[in-house]
Coordinates of C-alpha atoms and ligand atoms in Angstrom, one line a residue:
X1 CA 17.8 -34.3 -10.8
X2 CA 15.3 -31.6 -10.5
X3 CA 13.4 -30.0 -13.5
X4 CA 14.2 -26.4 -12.6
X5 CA 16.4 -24.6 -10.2
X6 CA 13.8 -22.4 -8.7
X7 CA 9.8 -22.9 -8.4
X8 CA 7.9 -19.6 -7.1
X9 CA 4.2 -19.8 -5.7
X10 CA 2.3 -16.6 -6.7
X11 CA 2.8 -14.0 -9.7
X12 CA 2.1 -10.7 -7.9
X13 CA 5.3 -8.2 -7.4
X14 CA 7.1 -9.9 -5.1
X15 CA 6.8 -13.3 -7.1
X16 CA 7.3 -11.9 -10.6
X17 CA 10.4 -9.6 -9.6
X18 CA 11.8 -12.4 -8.2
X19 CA 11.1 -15.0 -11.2
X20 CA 13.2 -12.1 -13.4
X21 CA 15.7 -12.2 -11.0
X22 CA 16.4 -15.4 -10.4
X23 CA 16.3 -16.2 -14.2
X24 CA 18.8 -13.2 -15.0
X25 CA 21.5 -14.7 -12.6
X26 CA 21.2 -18.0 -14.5
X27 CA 18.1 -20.1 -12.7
X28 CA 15.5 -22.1 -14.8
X29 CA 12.5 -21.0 -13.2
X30 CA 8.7 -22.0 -13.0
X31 CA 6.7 -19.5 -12.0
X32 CA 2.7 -20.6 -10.5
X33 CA -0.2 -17.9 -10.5
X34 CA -4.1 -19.1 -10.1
X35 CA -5.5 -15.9 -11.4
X36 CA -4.0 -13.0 -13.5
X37 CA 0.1 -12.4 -13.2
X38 CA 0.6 -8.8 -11.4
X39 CA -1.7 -10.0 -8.2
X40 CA -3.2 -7.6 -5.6
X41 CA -1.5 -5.0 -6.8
X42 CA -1.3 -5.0 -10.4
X43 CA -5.3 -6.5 -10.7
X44 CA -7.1 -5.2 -7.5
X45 CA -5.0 -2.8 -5.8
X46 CA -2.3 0.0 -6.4
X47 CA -2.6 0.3 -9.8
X48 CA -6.9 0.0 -10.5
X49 CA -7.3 2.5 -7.1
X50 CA -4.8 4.8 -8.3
X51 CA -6.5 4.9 -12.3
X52 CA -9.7 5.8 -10.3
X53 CA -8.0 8.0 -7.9
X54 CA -6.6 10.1 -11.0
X55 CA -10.0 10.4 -12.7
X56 CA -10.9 11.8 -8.9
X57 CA -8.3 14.3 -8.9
X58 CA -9.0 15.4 -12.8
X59 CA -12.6 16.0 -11.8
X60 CA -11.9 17.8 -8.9
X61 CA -9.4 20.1 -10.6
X62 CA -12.4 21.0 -13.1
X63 CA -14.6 21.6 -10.2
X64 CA -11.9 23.9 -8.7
X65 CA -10.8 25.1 -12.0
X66 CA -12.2 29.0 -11.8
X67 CA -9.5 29.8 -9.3
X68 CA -6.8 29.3 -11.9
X69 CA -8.4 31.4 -14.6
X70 CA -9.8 28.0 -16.1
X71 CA -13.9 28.2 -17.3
X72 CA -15.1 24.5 -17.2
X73 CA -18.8 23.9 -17.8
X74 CA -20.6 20.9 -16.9
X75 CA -17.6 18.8 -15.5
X76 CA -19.1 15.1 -14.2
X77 CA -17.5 12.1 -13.9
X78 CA -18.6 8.9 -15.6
X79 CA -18.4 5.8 -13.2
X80 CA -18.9 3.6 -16.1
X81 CA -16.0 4.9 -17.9
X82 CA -13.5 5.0 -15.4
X83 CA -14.1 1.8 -14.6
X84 CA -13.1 0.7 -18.1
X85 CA -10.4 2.9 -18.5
X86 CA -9.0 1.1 -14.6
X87 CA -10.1 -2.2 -17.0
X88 CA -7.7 -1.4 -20.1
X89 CA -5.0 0.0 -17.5
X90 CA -5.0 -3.2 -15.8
X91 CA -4.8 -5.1 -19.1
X92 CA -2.1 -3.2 -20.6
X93 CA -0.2 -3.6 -17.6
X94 CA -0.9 -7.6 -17.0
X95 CA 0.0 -8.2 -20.6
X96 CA 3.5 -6.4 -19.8
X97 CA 4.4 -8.5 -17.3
X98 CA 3.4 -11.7 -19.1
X99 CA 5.7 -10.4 -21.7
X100 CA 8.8 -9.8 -18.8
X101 CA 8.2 -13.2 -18.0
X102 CA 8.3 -14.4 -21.6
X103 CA 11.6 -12.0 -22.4
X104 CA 13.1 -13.3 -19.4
X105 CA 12.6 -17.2 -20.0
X106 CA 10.7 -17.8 -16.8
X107 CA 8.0 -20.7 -17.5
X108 CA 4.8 -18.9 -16.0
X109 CA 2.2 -21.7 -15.2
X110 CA -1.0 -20.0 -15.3
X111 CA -2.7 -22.9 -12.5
X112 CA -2.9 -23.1 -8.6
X113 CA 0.2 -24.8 -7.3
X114 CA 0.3 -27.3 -4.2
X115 CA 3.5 -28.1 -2.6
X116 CA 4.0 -31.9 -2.1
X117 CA 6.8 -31.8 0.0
X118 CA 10.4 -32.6 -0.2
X119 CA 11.4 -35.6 -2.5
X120 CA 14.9 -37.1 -3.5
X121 CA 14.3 -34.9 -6.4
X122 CA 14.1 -31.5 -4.7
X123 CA 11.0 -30.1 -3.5
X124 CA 7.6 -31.1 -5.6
X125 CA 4.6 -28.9 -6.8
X126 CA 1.4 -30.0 -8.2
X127 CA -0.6 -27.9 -10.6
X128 CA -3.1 -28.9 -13.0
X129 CA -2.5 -32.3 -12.7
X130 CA 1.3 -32.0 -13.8
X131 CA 4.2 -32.6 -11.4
X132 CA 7.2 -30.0 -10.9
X133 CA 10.3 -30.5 -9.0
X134 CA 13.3 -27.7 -8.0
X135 CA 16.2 -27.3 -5.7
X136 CA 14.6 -24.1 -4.3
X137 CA 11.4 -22.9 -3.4
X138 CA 9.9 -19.7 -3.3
X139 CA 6.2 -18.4 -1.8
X140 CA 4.9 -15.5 -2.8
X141 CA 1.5 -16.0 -2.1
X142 CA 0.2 -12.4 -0.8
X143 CA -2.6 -11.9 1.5
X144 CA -6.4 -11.3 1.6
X145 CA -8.6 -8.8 2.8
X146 CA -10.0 -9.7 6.5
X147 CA -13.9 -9.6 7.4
X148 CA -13.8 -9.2 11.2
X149 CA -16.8 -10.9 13.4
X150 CA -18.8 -8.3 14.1
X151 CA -22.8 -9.5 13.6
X152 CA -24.2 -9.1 10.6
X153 CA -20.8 -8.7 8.4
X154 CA -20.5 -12.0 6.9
X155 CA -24.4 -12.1 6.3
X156 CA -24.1 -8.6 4.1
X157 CA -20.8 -9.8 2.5
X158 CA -22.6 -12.9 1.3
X159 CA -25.6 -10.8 0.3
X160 CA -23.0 -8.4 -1.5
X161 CA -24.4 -5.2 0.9
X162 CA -20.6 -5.5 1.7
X163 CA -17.9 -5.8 0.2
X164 CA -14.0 -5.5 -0.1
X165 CA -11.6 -3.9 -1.9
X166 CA -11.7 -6.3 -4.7
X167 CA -15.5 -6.2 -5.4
X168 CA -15.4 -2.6 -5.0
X169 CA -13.4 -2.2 -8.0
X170 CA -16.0 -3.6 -10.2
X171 CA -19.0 -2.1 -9.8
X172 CA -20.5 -0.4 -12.4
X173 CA -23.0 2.5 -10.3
X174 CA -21.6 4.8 -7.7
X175 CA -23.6 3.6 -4.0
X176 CA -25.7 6.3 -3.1
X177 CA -24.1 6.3 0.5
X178 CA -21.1 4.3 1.6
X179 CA -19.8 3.0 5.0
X180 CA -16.9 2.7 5.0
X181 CA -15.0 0.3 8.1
X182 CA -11.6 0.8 8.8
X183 CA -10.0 4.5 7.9
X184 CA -6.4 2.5 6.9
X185 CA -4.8 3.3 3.9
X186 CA -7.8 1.2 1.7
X187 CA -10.4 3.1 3.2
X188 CA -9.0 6.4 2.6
X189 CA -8.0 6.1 -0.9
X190 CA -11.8 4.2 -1.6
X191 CA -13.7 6.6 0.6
X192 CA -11.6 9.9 -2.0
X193 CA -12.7 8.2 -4.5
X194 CA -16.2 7.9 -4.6
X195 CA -16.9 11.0 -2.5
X196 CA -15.7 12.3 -5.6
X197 CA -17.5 10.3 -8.2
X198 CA -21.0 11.3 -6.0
X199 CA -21.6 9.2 -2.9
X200 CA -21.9 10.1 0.4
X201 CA -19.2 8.8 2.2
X202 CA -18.6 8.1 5.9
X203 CA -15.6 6.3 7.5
X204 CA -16.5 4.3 10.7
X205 CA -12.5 3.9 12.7
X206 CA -11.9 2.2 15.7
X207 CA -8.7 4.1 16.8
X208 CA -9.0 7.9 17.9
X209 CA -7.3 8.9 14.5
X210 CA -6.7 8.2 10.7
X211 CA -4.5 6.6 8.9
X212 CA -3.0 4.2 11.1
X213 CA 0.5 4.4 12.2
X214 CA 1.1 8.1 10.2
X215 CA 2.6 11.1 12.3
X216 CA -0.8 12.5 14.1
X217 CA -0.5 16.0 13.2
X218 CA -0.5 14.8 9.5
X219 CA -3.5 12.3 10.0
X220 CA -5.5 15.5 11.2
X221 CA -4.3 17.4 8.4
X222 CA -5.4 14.8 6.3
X223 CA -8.9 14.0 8.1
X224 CA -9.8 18.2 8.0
X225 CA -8.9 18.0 3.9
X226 CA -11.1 14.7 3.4
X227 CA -14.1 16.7 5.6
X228 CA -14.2 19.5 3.3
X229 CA -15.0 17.4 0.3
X230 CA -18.0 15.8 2.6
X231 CA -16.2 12.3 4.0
X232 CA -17.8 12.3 7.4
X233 CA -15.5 10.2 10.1
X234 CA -16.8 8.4 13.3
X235 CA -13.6 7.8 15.4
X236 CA -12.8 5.8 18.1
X237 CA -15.7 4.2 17.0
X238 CA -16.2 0.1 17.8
X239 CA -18.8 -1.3 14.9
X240 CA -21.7 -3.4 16.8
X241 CA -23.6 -4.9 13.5
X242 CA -24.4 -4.5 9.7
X243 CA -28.2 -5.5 8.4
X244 CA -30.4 -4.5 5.9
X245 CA -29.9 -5.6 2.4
X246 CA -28.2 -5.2 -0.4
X247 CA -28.6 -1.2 -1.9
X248 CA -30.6 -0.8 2.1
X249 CA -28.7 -1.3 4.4
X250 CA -26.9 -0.1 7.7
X251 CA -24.1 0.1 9.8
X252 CA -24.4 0.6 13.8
X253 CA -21.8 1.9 16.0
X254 CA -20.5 2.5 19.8
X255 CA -18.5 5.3 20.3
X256 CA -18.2 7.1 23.7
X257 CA -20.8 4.5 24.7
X258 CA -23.4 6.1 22.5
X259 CA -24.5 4.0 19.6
X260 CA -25.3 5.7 16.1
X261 CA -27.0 3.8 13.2
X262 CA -25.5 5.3 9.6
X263 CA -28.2 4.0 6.8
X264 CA -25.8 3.1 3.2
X265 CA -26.7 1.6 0.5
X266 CA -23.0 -0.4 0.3
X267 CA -20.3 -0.9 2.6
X268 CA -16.8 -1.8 2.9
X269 CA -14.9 -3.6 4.9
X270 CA -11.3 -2.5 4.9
X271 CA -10.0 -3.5 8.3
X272 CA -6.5 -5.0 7.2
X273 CA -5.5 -7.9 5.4
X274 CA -3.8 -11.2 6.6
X275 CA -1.1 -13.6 5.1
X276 CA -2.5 -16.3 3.0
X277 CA -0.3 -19.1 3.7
X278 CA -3.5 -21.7 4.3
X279 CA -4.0 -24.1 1.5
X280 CA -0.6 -24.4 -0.4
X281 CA 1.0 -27.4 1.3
X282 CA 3.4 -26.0 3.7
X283 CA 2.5 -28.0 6.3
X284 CA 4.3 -31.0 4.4
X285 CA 7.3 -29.3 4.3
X286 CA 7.2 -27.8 8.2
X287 CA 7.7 -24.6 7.6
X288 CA 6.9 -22.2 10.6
X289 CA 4.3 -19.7 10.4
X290 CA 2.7 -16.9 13.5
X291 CA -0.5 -16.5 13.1
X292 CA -0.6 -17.3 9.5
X293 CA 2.7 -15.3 7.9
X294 CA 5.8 -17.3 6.8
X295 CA 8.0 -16.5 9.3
X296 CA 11.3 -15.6 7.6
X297 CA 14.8 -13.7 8.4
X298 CA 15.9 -10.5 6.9
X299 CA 16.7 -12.0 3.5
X300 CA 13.5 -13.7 3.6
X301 CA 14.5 -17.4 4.5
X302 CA 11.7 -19.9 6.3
X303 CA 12.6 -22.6 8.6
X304 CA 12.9 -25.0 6.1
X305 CA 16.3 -24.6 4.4
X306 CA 15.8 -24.5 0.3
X307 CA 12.8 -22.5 1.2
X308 CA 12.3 -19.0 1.2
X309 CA 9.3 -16.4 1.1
X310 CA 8.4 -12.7 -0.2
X311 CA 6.1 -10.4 0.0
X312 CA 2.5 -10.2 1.9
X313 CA 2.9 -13.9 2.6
X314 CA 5.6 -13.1 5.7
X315 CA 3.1 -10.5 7.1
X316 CA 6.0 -8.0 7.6
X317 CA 4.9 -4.7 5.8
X318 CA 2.3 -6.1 3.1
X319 CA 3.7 -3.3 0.4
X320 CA 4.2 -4.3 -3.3
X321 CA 7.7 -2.1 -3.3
X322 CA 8.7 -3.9 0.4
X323 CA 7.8 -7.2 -1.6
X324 CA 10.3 -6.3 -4.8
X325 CA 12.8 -6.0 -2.6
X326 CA 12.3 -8.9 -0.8
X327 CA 12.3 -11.1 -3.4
X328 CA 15.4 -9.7 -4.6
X329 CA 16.6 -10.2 -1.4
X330 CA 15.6 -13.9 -1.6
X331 CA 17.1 -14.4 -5.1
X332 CA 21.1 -13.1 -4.0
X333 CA 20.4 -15.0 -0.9
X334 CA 19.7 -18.3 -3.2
X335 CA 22.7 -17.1 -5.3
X336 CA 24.8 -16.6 -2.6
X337 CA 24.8 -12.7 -3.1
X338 CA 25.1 -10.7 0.7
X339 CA 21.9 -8.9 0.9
X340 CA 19.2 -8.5 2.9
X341 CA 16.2 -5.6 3.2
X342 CA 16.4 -2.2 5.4
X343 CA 12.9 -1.9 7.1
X344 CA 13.9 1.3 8.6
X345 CA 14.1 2.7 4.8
X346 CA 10.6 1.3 3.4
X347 CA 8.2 4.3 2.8
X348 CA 4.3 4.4 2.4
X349 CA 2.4 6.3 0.7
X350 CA -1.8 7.4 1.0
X351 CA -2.9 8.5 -2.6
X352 CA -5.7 10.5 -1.7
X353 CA -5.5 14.6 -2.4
X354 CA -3.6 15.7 -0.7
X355 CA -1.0 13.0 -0.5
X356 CA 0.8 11.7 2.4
X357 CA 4.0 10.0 2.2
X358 CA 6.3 8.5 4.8
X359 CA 9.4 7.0 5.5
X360 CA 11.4 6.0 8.9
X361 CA 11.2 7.1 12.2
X362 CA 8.9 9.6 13.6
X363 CA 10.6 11.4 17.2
X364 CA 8.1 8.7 19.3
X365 CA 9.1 5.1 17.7
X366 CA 12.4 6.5 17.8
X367 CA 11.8 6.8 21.4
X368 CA 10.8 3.1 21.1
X369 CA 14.1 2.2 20.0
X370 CA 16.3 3.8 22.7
X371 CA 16.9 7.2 20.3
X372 CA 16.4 10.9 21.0
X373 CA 15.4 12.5 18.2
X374 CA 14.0 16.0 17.5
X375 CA 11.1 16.9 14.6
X376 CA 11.5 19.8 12.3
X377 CA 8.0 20.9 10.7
X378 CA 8.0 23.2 7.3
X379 CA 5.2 24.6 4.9
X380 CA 4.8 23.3 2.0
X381 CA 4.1 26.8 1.1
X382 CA 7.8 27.4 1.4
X383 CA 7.9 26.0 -2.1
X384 CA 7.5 28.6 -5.2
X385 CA 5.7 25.8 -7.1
X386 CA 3.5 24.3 -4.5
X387 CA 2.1 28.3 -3.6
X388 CA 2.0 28.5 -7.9
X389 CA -0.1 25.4 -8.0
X390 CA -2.0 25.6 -4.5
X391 CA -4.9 27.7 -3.7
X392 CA -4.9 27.8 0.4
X393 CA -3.1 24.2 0.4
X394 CA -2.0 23.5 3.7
X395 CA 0.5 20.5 3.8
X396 CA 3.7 20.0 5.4
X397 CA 6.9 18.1 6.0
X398 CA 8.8 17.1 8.8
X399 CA 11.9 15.9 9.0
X400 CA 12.7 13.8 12.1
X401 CA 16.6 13.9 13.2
X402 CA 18.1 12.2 15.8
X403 CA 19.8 13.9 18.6
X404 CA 23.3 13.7 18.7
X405 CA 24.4 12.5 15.2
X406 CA 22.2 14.9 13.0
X407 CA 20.9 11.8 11.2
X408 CA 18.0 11.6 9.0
X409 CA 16.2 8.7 10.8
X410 CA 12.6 10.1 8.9
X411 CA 10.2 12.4 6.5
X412 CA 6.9 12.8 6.7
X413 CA 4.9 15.2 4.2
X414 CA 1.3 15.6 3.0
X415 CA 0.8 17.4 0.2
X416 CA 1.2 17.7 -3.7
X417 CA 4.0 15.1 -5.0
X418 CA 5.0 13.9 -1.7
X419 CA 4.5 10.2 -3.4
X420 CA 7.2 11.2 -5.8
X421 CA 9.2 13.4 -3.2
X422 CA 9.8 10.0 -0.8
X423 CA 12.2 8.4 -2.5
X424 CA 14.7 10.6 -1.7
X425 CA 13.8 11.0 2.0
X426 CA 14.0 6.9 2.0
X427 CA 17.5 7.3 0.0
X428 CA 18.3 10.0 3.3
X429 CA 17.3 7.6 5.7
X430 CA 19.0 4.3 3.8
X431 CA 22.3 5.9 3.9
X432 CA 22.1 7.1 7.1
X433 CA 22.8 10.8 5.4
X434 CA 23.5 13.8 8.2
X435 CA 21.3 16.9 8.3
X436 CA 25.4 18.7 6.7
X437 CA 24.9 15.8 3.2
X438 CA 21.7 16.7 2.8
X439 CA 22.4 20.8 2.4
X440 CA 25.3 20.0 -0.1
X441 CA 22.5 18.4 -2.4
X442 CA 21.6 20.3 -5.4
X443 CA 17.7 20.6 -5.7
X444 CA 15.8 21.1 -9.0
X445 CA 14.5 24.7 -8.2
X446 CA 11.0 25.4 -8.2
X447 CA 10.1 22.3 -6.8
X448 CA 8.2 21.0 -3.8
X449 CA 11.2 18.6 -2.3
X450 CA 13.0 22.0 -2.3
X451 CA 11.1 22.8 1.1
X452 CA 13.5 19.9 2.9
X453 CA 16.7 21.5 1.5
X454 CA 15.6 24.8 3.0
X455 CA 14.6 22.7 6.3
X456 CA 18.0 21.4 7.0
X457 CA 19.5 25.2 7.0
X458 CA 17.1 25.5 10.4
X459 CA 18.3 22.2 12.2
X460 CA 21.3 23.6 14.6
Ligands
NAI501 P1 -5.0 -0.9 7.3 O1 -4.3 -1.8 8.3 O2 -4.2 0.1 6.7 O3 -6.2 -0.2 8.1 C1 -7.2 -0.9 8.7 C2 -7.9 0.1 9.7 O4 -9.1 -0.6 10.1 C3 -7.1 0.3 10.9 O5 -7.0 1.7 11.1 C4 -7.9 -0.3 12.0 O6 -7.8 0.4 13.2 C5 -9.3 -0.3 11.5 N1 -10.2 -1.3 12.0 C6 -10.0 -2.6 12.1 N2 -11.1 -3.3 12.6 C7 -12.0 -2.3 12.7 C8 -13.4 -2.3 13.1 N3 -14.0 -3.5 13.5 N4 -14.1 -1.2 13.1 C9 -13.5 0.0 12.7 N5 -12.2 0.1 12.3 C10 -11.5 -1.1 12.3 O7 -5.7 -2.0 6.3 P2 -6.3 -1.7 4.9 O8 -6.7 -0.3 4.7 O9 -7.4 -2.7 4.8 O10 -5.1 -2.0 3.9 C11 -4.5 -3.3 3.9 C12 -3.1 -3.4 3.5 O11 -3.0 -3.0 2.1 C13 -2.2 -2.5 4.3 O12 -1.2 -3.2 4.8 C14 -1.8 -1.4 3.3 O13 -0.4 -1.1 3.6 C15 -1.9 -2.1 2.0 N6 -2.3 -1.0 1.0 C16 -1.4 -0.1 0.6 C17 -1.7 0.9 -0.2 C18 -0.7 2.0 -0.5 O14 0.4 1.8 -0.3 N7 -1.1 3.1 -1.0 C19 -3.1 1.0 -0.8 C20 -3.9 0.0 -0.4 C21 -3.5 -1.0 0.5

């Protein structure tokens, strides 16, 4: 007989959710993490980017403070400090979930797990020389940050010239200059944040805009906001080497087949991320992978029956709330629960100031699909609150409705609150909700949301 019921490789969200889960619908559960529980997003993502993101945004309010009626002398921001304040954050938040784990009755093995394969007992894990067996398996073994070949790159990651979103979290002086590679969602939040705290930024992107996949006229939005702080952006712009050294060094670039050399004394690479499913055994078990993710069905079951995966790991939307629900989704599917995740419903969301926040369809990848669907673009400064708390802010929403049905299929905002605004576009979009639902909700009044109730009332 096997040991447990359920043994889950990696403690980040979509592993530790799951472990809670699993262990509240009656599994014993073993739970394997190499380094701290809460991975990429707890200890080197979301939550230490967004600590240093809000000392950004404090400082910048003091800088902007006069326009309120608000005197504040000297303002300056103290690298050093946030950095220890991201430090205790972190901590607080790593203990908590050791404590969930604990509470719940999950058995959290703090070692790196290998998968042995499939035995008479169930399937086998080795870590730290001890031997676990259960019925089911679970990987939740996240991704890591690419470092693409161009010349020199490897070379100035090794001699710490560049590095990646994880190192950059650590160090302790603000670079003098920065390059910054890849204008994704990492770039843009890292690039806010140390413009802010005093370097001089500049964000080399190989597409002709932003922000990746975001609605365009919101990318441009976005870029024009980031340019008046002093982020300087090279688009459309192919990176042909790094050199120098570490604190000296540069970053060369083609674009419209001139080539520009950017002195810095750091850069970073931030040019996506990639499943990590190398290393952990899977091969002895069979399990299909493309190009590295676990390939898996919408309630996140591999190849291998008895084995399922969550999270980064399946390379489907590498988000820590897409890998909650997917290994919740994994967990029912294990208890024999109907469930499974809606993709159309998973919003994103770009911290910097202003904000930008997403979910569904935008009227071109509804296109895609085989759907006509129409965009309906409102101020922000529609709201009472967002012209109260705005000087000259310029962001928007747009709410994207198909055709014939009225249905929301997707919002996209920038501007103040839209991280907390989503939610309830995603709730729209989940439940398929018509353009006629959405005008019978009552909205807390002033607000910004309020700007999409007012929107629906100019949708014929
Ligand atoms: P990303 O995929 O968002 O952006 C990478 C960008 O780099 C793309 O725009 C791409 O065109 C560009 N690029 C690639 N190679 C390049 C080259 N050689 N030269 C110039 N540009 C190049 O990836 P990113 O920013 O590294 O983020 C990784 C993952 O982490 C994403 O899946 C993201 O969703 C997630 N994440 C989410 C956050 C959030 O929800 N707020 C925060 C941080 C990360």
């Amino acid at each position: 007989m096997a040991e447990y019921d359920l043994l889950i490789i990696g403690g980040g969200p979509g592993g530790y959710n799951a472990a809670e889960r699993a262990a509240a619908g009656g599994m014993k559960v073993a739970l394997f993490e190499e380094r701290a529980l809460g991975g990429v997003c707890l200890n080197e993502g979301c939550i230490p980017t967004k600590t240093l993101l809000n000392s950004a945004k404090i400082y910048e309010s003091a800088l902007h403070s006069s326009a309120f009626g608000v005197t504040v002398e000297k303002a300056s921001l103290d690298h050093s400090v946030v950095v220890d304040r991201k430090d205790k954050v972190v901590k607080t938040l790593v203990s908590g979930v050791g404590a969930k784990m604990r509470g719940a009755g999950v058995k959290v093995v703090p070692a790196t797990a290998r998968i042995l394969g499939k035995e008479p007992d169930g399937f086998a894990i080795e870590a730290c020389g001890e031997k676990y067996t259960a019925a089911k398996l679970l990987i939740c073994t996240g991704s890591e940050a690419t470092v693409p070949p161009i010349p020199g790159l490897r070379e100035a990651v090794e001699s710490s010239l560049a590095v990646t979103n994880r190192e950059i979290l650590d160090i302790r002086q603000v670079p003098e200059s920065l390059v910054v590679i890849g204008g994704g969602v990492i770039g843009l939040e890292m690039a806010s944040y140390f413009s802010a705290a005093g370097a001089s930024v500049t964000v080399i992107e190989m597409l002709d805009k932003i922000a990746g996949p975001t609605d365009r006229e919101i990318s441009e939005i976005l870029k024009s906001n980031l340019e008046k702080k002093g982020i300087k952006f090279a688009l459309g712009a192919a990176v042909t080497s790094v050199g120098g050294k570490a604190g000296d060094g540069y970053v060369e670039y083609k674009a419209k087949d001139k080539t520009e050399r950017v002195p810095c004394s750091l850069v970073l690479v931030s040019t996506g991320r990639r499943a990590r499913s190398v290393g952990i055994g899977l091969e002895t078990l069979g399990v299909l992978t493309n190009r590295g993710a676990v390939v898996t069905d919408e309630c996140g079951r591999t190849s291998v029956p008895g084995v399922w995966a969550a999270g980064d790991v399946n390379g489907k939307s590498m988000l820590a709330h897409t890998a909650y629900r997917e290994g919740e989704a994994a967990v029912n599917s294990m208890l024999g629960i109907k469930d499974s995740v809606d993709y159309r419903a998973i919003p994103s969301v770009i911290y910097t100031k202003p904000e930008v926040a997403c979910v569904g369809e935008t009227v071109e990848s509804a296109a895609k699909v085989g759907i006509k669907a129409s965009e309906h673009k409102i101020s922000l400064r529609y709201s009472g609150r967002y012209v109260a708390e705005n000087e000259g802010g310029d962001g928007i929403a747009k709410i994207v409705v198909d055709d014939e049905h009225k249905t929301i299929l997707g919002v996209h905002m920038i501007g103040t609150y839209a991280s907390e605004i989503i939610y309830g576009a995603a709730a729209m979009v989940q439940r398929h909700d018509r353009v006629s639902d959405v005008r019978r909700l009552v909205f807390p009044h002033p607000t910004v949301c309020e700007v999409l109730r007012e929107e629906m009332f100019a949708i014929n």
